[in-house]
XYZ file of C-alpha atoms in Angstrom:
437
model
C 0.000 0.000 0.000
C 1.411 3.364 -1.034
C 1.936 6.020 1.643
C -0.788 8.647 1.947
C 0.057 11.703 -0.138
C 1.398 14.546 1.969
C -0.456 17.846 2.020
C 2.616 19.939 1.242
C 5.114 20.413 -1.576
C 8.912 20.540 -1.400
C 11.004 22.648 -3.795
C 14.423 21.163 -4.516
C 17.023 23.657 -5.692
C 19.579 21.842 -7.846
C 19.482 18.789 -10.082
C 22.778 17.076 -9.314
C 23.175 13.797 -7.462
C 21.910 15.275 -4.175
C 18.801 16.842 -5.680
C 17.835 13.870 -7.819
C 18.429 11.377 -4.984
C 16.213 13.464 -2.713
C 13.496 13.767 -5.356
C 13.426 9.996 -5.917
C 13.239 9.499 -2.139
C 10.328 11.924 -1.784
C 8.410 10.541 -4.766
C 8.811 7.053 -3.268
C 7.125 8.326 -0.108
C 4.338 10.155 -1.984
C 5.637 13.606 -1.054
C 5.035 16.155 -3.848
C 8.227 17.851 -5.011
C 9.703 19.853 -7.872
C 13.364 20.194 -8.855
C 14.535 23.618 -10.049
C 17.813 23.303 -11.961
C 19.743 26.377 -13.134
C 21.186 24.674 -16.228
C 19.220 23.716 -19.328
C 19.731 20.053 -18.410
C 20.777 18.006 -15.413
C 24.488 17.365 -15.105
C 27.404 16.580 -12.811
C 30.865 18.123 -12.888
C 33.835 15.804 -12.852
C 34.186 12.355 -14.312
C 34.862 9.516 -11.902
C 32.887 9.085 -8.703
C 33.992 6.974 -5.747
C 31.240 5.471 -3.604
C 32.003 4.159 -0.115
C 30.052 1.330 1.608
C 27.998 3.704 3.768
C 26.741 5.370 0.597
C 25.375 2.153 -0.897
C 23.446 1.522 2.325
C 22.085 5.069 2.152
C 20.967 4.504 -1.443
C 18.840 1.585 -0.273
C 17.402 3.719 2.547
C 16.450 6.404 0.004
C 14.910 3.982 -2.498
C 16.383 0.629 -3.573
C 16.096 1.730 -7.203
C 18.980 4.178 -6.640
C 21.241 1.330 -5.604
C 20.063 -0.741 -8.570
C 21.056 2.080 -10.939
C 24.419 2.446 -9.244
C 25.081 -1.291 -9.278
C 24.546 -1.370 -13.044
C 27.047 1.412 -13.830
C 29.675 0.854 -11.114
C 32.806 -1.225 -10.972
C 32.919 -4.014 -8.355
C 34.407 -3.052 -5.008
C 38.161 -3.500 -5.104
C 41.167 -3.024 -2.899
C 42.638 0.471 -2.564
C 46.437 0.346 -2.667
C 48.744 3.128 -1.457
C 52.208 3.800 -2.879
C 55.103 6.222 -2.592
C 54.733 8.086 -5.873
C 57.917 10.128 -5.682
C 60.356 7.429 -6.834
C 60.036 4.960 -9.719
C 61.913 2.380 -7.662
C 59.119 2.509 -5.078
C 56.004 3.484 -7.024
C 55.063 -0.152 -7.657
C 55.654 -1.380 -4.086
C 52.430 -1.310 -2.022
C 52.717 0.425 1.357
C 49.264 -0.448 2.682
C 45.802 -1.332 1.412
C 42.287 -0.296 2.345
C 38.993 -2.118 1.804
C 38.414 -5.354 -0.085
C 36.029 -6.929 -2.569
C 33.208 -6.681 -0.018
C 33.836 -3.318 1.641
C 35.967 -1.312 -0.769
C 35.141 1.850 -2.680
C 33.289 1.363 -5.971
C 33.967 3.652 -8.906
C 31.588 4.836 -11.606
C 31.160 7.661 -14.086
C 29.181 10.512 -12.507
C 27.103 11.194 -15.597
C 26.181 7.521 -16.030
C 24.927 7.358 -12.421
C 22.964 10.605 -12.642
C 21.454 9.751 -16.030
C 20.329 6.395 -14.684
C 18.642 7.979 -11.664
C 16.862 10.581 -13.783
C 15.098 7.788 -15.667
C 13.216 7.015 -12.443
C 11.818 10.518 -11.963
C 8.316 11.436 -13.155
C 8.648 13.706 -16.187
C 6.810 16.630 -14.576
C 9.085 16.801 -11.509
C 11.895 18.918 -12.982
C 12.135 22.460 -14.347
C 15.318 23.687 -16.048
C 16.862 27.148 -16.529
C 15.732 28.171 -13.046
C 18.504 29.815 -11.029
C 17.339 30.918 -7.594
C 17.714 34.613 -6.835
C 15.807 35.076 -3.584
C 13.078 33.674 -1.349
C 10.165 35.694 -0.014
C 8.661 34.132 3.109
C 5.879 33.641 3.854
C 4.134 34.826 0.708
C 0.488 35.903 0.840
C -2.384 34.216 2.666
C -1.282 30.771 1.507
C 1.730 30.892 3.823
C 3.900 29.384 1.112
C 7.475 30.390 0.360
C 7.876 32.286 -2.880
C 10.997 31.664 -4.965
C 12.112 34.358 -7.381
C 14.450 33.165 -10.131
C 16.993 35.171 -12.066
C 14.840 35.115 -15.199
C 12.104 36.945 -13.269
C 9.800 33.951 -12.968
C 8.423 32.805 -9.616
C 7.204 29.616 -7.980
C 5.761 28.690 -4.604
C 6.321 25.771 -2.259
C 5.713 24.875 1.360
C 9.418 24.269 1.968
C 12.726 24.554 0.119
C 15.735 22.224 0.154
C 19.004 23.608 -1.188
C 20.904 20.955 -3.150
C 22.726 23.598 -5.171
C 26.270 22.588 -4.432
C 29.450 24.348 -3.492
C 28.296 27.763 -4.775
C 24.907 27.382 -3.093
C 22.612 30.391 -3.262
C 20.310 28.640 -0.789
C 23.158 28.557 1.754
C 23.485 32.336 1.471
C 19.762 32.649 2.165
C 19.906 30.357 5.213
C 22.966 31.884 6.921
C 22.858 35.406 5.453
C 24.955 36.668 2.557
C 27.363 38.455 4.918
C 28.066 35.358 7.046
C 31.556 33.833 6.555
C 30.058 30.435 5.657
C 27.928 31.890 2.871
C 30.782 31.185 0.462
C 33.413 28.455 0.433
C 37.108 29.175 0.926
C 40.078 28.099 -1.176
C 42.028 25.270 0.468
C 45.251 26.067 -1.401
C 44.895 22.837 -3.285
C 43.842 22.164 -6.848
C 43.493 19.121 -9.052
C 43.410 17.915 -12.625
C 40.815 15.330 -13.650
C 41.014 13.180 -16.716
C 39.960 9.984 -18.428
C 42.276 7.945 -20.629
C 41.562 4.787 -22.636
C 42.456 1.679 -20.685
C 44.813 0.431 -23.397
C 46.960 3.542 -22.898
C 46.970 3.066 -19.132
C 48.052 -0.542 -19.550
C 51.062 0.599 -21.577
C 52.244 2.938 -18.830
C 51.462 1.277 -15.486
C 50.579 -2.319 -16.378
C 47.412 -4.352 -15.889
C 47.549 -4.806 -12.097
C 47.745 -1.074 -11.417
C 45.509 0.049 -14.285
C 42.682 -2.291 -13.270
C 43.030 -1.530 -9.554
C 42.279 1.473 -7.352
C 45.444 3.295 -6.368
C 46.794 6.341 -4.577
C 50.374 7.536 -5.015
C 51.680 9.952 -2.374
C 54.390 12.557 -3.032
C 55.560 15.923 -1.729
C 52.770 18.519 -2.109
C 50.904 16.331 -4.600
C 49.235 12.965 -4.929
C 47.531 11.051 -7.707
C 44.454 8.799 -7.600
C 43.428 6.301 -10.301
C 40.645 3.768 -10.703
C 38.799 2.147 -13.636
C 35.326 3.237 -14.759
C 32.966 2.398 -17.645
C 33.258 -1.370 -17.193
C 37.021 -1.190 -17.071
C 37.421 0.481 -20.467
C 38.581 3.837 -19.100
C 41.000 4.867 -16.353
C 39.911 7.807 -14.210
C 42.856 9.941 -13.068
C 42.906 12.773 -10.549
C 46.165 14.555 -9.785
C 46.053 16.745 -6.669
C 48.544 19.548 -6.031
C 49.198 22.159 -3.356
C 48.845 25.789 -4.455
C 51.133 28.369 -2.908
C 49.102 31.420 -3.913
C 45.459 32.429 -3.923
C 42.968 31.219 -6.486
C 42.900 33.757 -9.343
C 39.103 33.910 -9.771
C 36.323 34.629 -7.286
C 33.619 33.196 -9.547
C 35.179 30.415 -11.629
C 36.549 27.418 -9.740
C 37.603 25.625 -12.944
C 40.228 27.251 -15.179
C 41.677 26.066 -18.503
C 45.422 25.367 -18.425
C 46.057 22.771 -21.134
C 48.105 19.601 -21.051
C 51.438 21.371 -20.652
C 50.344 23.234 -17.507
C 49.154 19.971 -15.999
C 52.398 18.208 -16.879
C 54.502 20.975 -15.315
C 52.496 20.584 -12.098
C 53.334 16.864 -12.014
C 56.975 17.595 -11.163
C 57.853 15.616 -8.048
C 56.027 12.494 -9.172
C 57.965 9.497 -10.458
C 58.794 9.391 -14.200
C 56.259 6.586 -14.734
C 53.452 8.607 -13.143
C 54.444 11.691 -15.125
C 54.122 9.642 -18.304
C 50.612 8.694 -17.185
C 49.738 12.344 -16.521
C 51.009 13.260 -19.985
C 48.282 11.057 -21.504
C 45.552 13.283 -20.014
C 43.812 15.467 -22.639
C 41.681 18.634 -22.529
C 42.822 19.311 -18.988
C 41.401 21.995 -16.696
C 42.633 23.069 -13.267
C 39.993 22.623 -10.565
C 40.314 24.752 -7.451
C 39.413 22.830 -4.293
C 37.151 24.893 -2.047
C 35.435 23.874 1.176
C 33.700 25.129 4.318
C 36.532 24.143 6.661
C 37.447 27.654 7.765
C 33.843 28.689 8.357
C 31.486 25.730 8.931
C 27.801 26.363 8.339
C 26.289 27.042 11.811
C 22.947 25.468 10.935
C 21.683 23.320 8.080
C 18.154 24.730 8.380
C 16.226 27.914 9.038
C 12.479 27.662 9.311
C 11.210 25.865 6.223
C 14.471 26.100 4.267
C 17.282 23.581 4.659
C 20.515 22.420 3.031
C 21.893 19.053 1.984
C 25.076 17.851 0.304
C 27.749 20.361 -0.685
C 25.365 23.215 0.055
C 25.616 22.176 3.719
C 29.090 20.646 4.041
C 31.196 21.289 0.948
C 34.434 19.364 1.370
C 37.568 18.446 -0.496
C 37.426 15.027 -2.215
C 40.292 13.382 -0.323
C 38.079 10.870 1.531
C 35.945 10.076 -1.505
C 32.887 10.560 0.677
C 31.125 13.752 -0.433
C 28.558 12.062 -2.669
C 27.942 9.397 -0.040
C 27.115 11.929 2.651
C 24.729 13.798 0.379
C 22.851 10.529 -0.185
C 22.779 9.976 3.595
C 21.356 13.499 3.921
C 18.637 12.693 1.389
C 17.676 9.453 3.145
C 17.448 11.200 6.512
C 15.446 14.173 5.290
C 13.010 12.080 3.258
C 12.374 9.778 6.230
C 11.659 12.725 8.508
C 9.263 14.385 6.072
C 7.499 11.060 5.458
C 6.844 10.443 9.155
C 3.117 10.266 9.981
C 3.467 13.000 12.593
C 4.546 15.515 9.941
C 1.003 16.232 8.845
C 1.316 19.600 7.174
C 3.385 22.680 6.467
C 3.484 23.756 10.108
C 5.388 20.598 11.058
C 8.116 20.943 8.426
C 10.335 23.287 10.434
C 10.500 20.659 13.218
C 11.506 18.007 10.662
C 14.194 20.306 9.266
C 15.487 21.095 12.758
C 15.714 17.367 13.561
C 17.594 16.851 10.291
C 20.043 19.613 11.212
C 20.638 18.108 14.649
C 21.203 14.665 13.134
C 23.475 15.592 10.227
C 25.506 18.687 11.101
C 28.243 17.095 13.204
C 28.837 14.342 10.642
C 28.991 16.895 7.845
C 31.526 18.992 9.739
C 33.658 15.914 10.477
C 33.749 15.134 6.771
C 35.028 18.622 5.939
C 37.704 18.552 8.643
C 38.725 14.960 7.961
C 39.033 15.441 4.211
C 41.334 18.420 4.689
C 43.507 16.449 7.070
C 43.689 13.422 4.770
C 44.782 15.581 1.849
C 47.602 17.010 3.957
C 48.653 13.518 5.075
C 48.829 12.284 1.489
C 51.114 15.173 0.546
C 53.493 14.991 3.520
C 52.277 18.261 5.039
C 51.542 17.148 8.603
C 53.642 16.559 11.684
C 54.104 12.877 10.681
C 55.732 13.751 7.348
C 56.254 10.563 5.296
C 55.813 8.182 8.212
C 53.552 5.867 6.231
C 52.628 3.761 9.266
C 51.285 6.840 11.029
C 49.506 7.886 7.835
C 47.965 4.427 7.502
C 46.689 4.467 11.093
C 44.956 7.808 10.668
C 43.538 6.938 7.251
C 42.019 3.749 8.709
C 40.459 5.593 11.655
C 38.838 8.171 9.403
C 37.709 5.555 6.884
C 36.066 3.577 9.694
C 34.118 6.678 10.784
C 32.828 7.192 7.246
C 32.380 3.628 6.012
C 30.786 1.958 9.056
C 28.063 4.554 9.639
C 24.648 2.997 10.322
C 22.180 5.134 8.370
C 19.084 3.322 9.629
C 20.062 3.726 13.277
C 20.795 7.400 12.651
C 17.386 7.895 11.043
C 15.690 6.263 14.044
C 17.469 8.707 16.366
C 16.405 11.635 14.184
C 12.786 10.461 14.300
C 12.952 10.349 18.106
C 14.233 13.925 18.048
C 11.423 14.917 15.681
C 8.899 13.484 18.122
C 10.327 15.518 20.993
C 10.202 18.703 18.946
C 6.617 18.134 17.856
C 5.623 17.243 21.423
C 7.002 20.556 22.678
C 5.122 22.358 19.928
C 1.778 20.668 20.683
C 2.191 20.098 24.404
C 1.846 16.346 23.922
C 3.624 13.862 26.168
C 3.756 10.892 23.765
C 6.424 11.389 21.110
C 6.840 7.796 19.982
C 7.827 7.262 16.366
C 5.342 7.150 13.554
C 5.933 4.894 10.584
C 9.639 4.570 9.741
C 10.004 4.899 5.969
C 13.720 4.393 5.344
C 13.701 2.440 2.107
C 10.070 1.358 2.547
């Protein structure tokens, strides 16, 4: 039996992985929603996407169909192997490994995953070319929030969820445009992302490395590789430390060409530099996060934030997409609870979501920064690989072993307490738990 349709509508700002995962989760629970995407079509930046075990569990809590899509486009879980990438005599000698065929990270192409999810959305759920400018709240006798878009058009909803990424306009609205966390800060690190045909990768690093998931550590830089597209393509990301400031306040991706990328690979072993040289049409991606100024709250009234809008992080733990899917599962379960009967209960659901997710989001931001510094020999342990391994394992355990269903149950208890305070009730036991249905 399908859940009873909720008497409110959710506006989702942004049609990336976070927004689409949330929309699928809400539709599954019979909660009306509309996605407003600023581009003319849905899309994801970047190429390869690493998914940790906690993320696959969160997919199932959102809607099992999300996991089914992922499972079709992703590589099997494989061992992550760490190397010293500064010396060709050492760059093929494993230092330590992480994960295995059961619990390792799985790689896929971002666009393939997103395109697969979109196929499971009703056709009338999404509107394109809608970039949020401001929110007027509440608007008129209906009590709805009114969204004004940059093209002058407007729309109304009972609540708004910002899934609009690292440059989130919704975040500015929640915290205030003059708050330090309204915009992300440059981490003094950048990266180059590329895809090369697997046959070329095999020529340079051999089958064992090309078909595996690897990280090579060096001074002020590190390189990550793993196969995507059913093993036909090698995804490469080369990370580097930047000494100066980022040259643009609006564009986080700048064209540099293959030669600029190759120059930045100095310090890697000759073999790895030959691999980097195979990368084509290369851009330099500035790595920005909210580490200096964490968002003080993920919600305000009937507006809330998920994914990078809430906890933009560097990619060094490979966990950003996973946490946004956890966010979606948590928020959808709260909104679906029987005790959230109408618009007036949404702010309590959003507050419970904030209480449940904010600390984990902040830990991701802090941990990812730290891991990036460890990989590039910029911490107090230098190149003590045993110390690096110990810390990497501790942080991976915190991310990978997270129990999303237990967390959702705790958030539903918190929701009950908040609604009980609001109504003066004494019984705040959980309604129907809809994680995954």
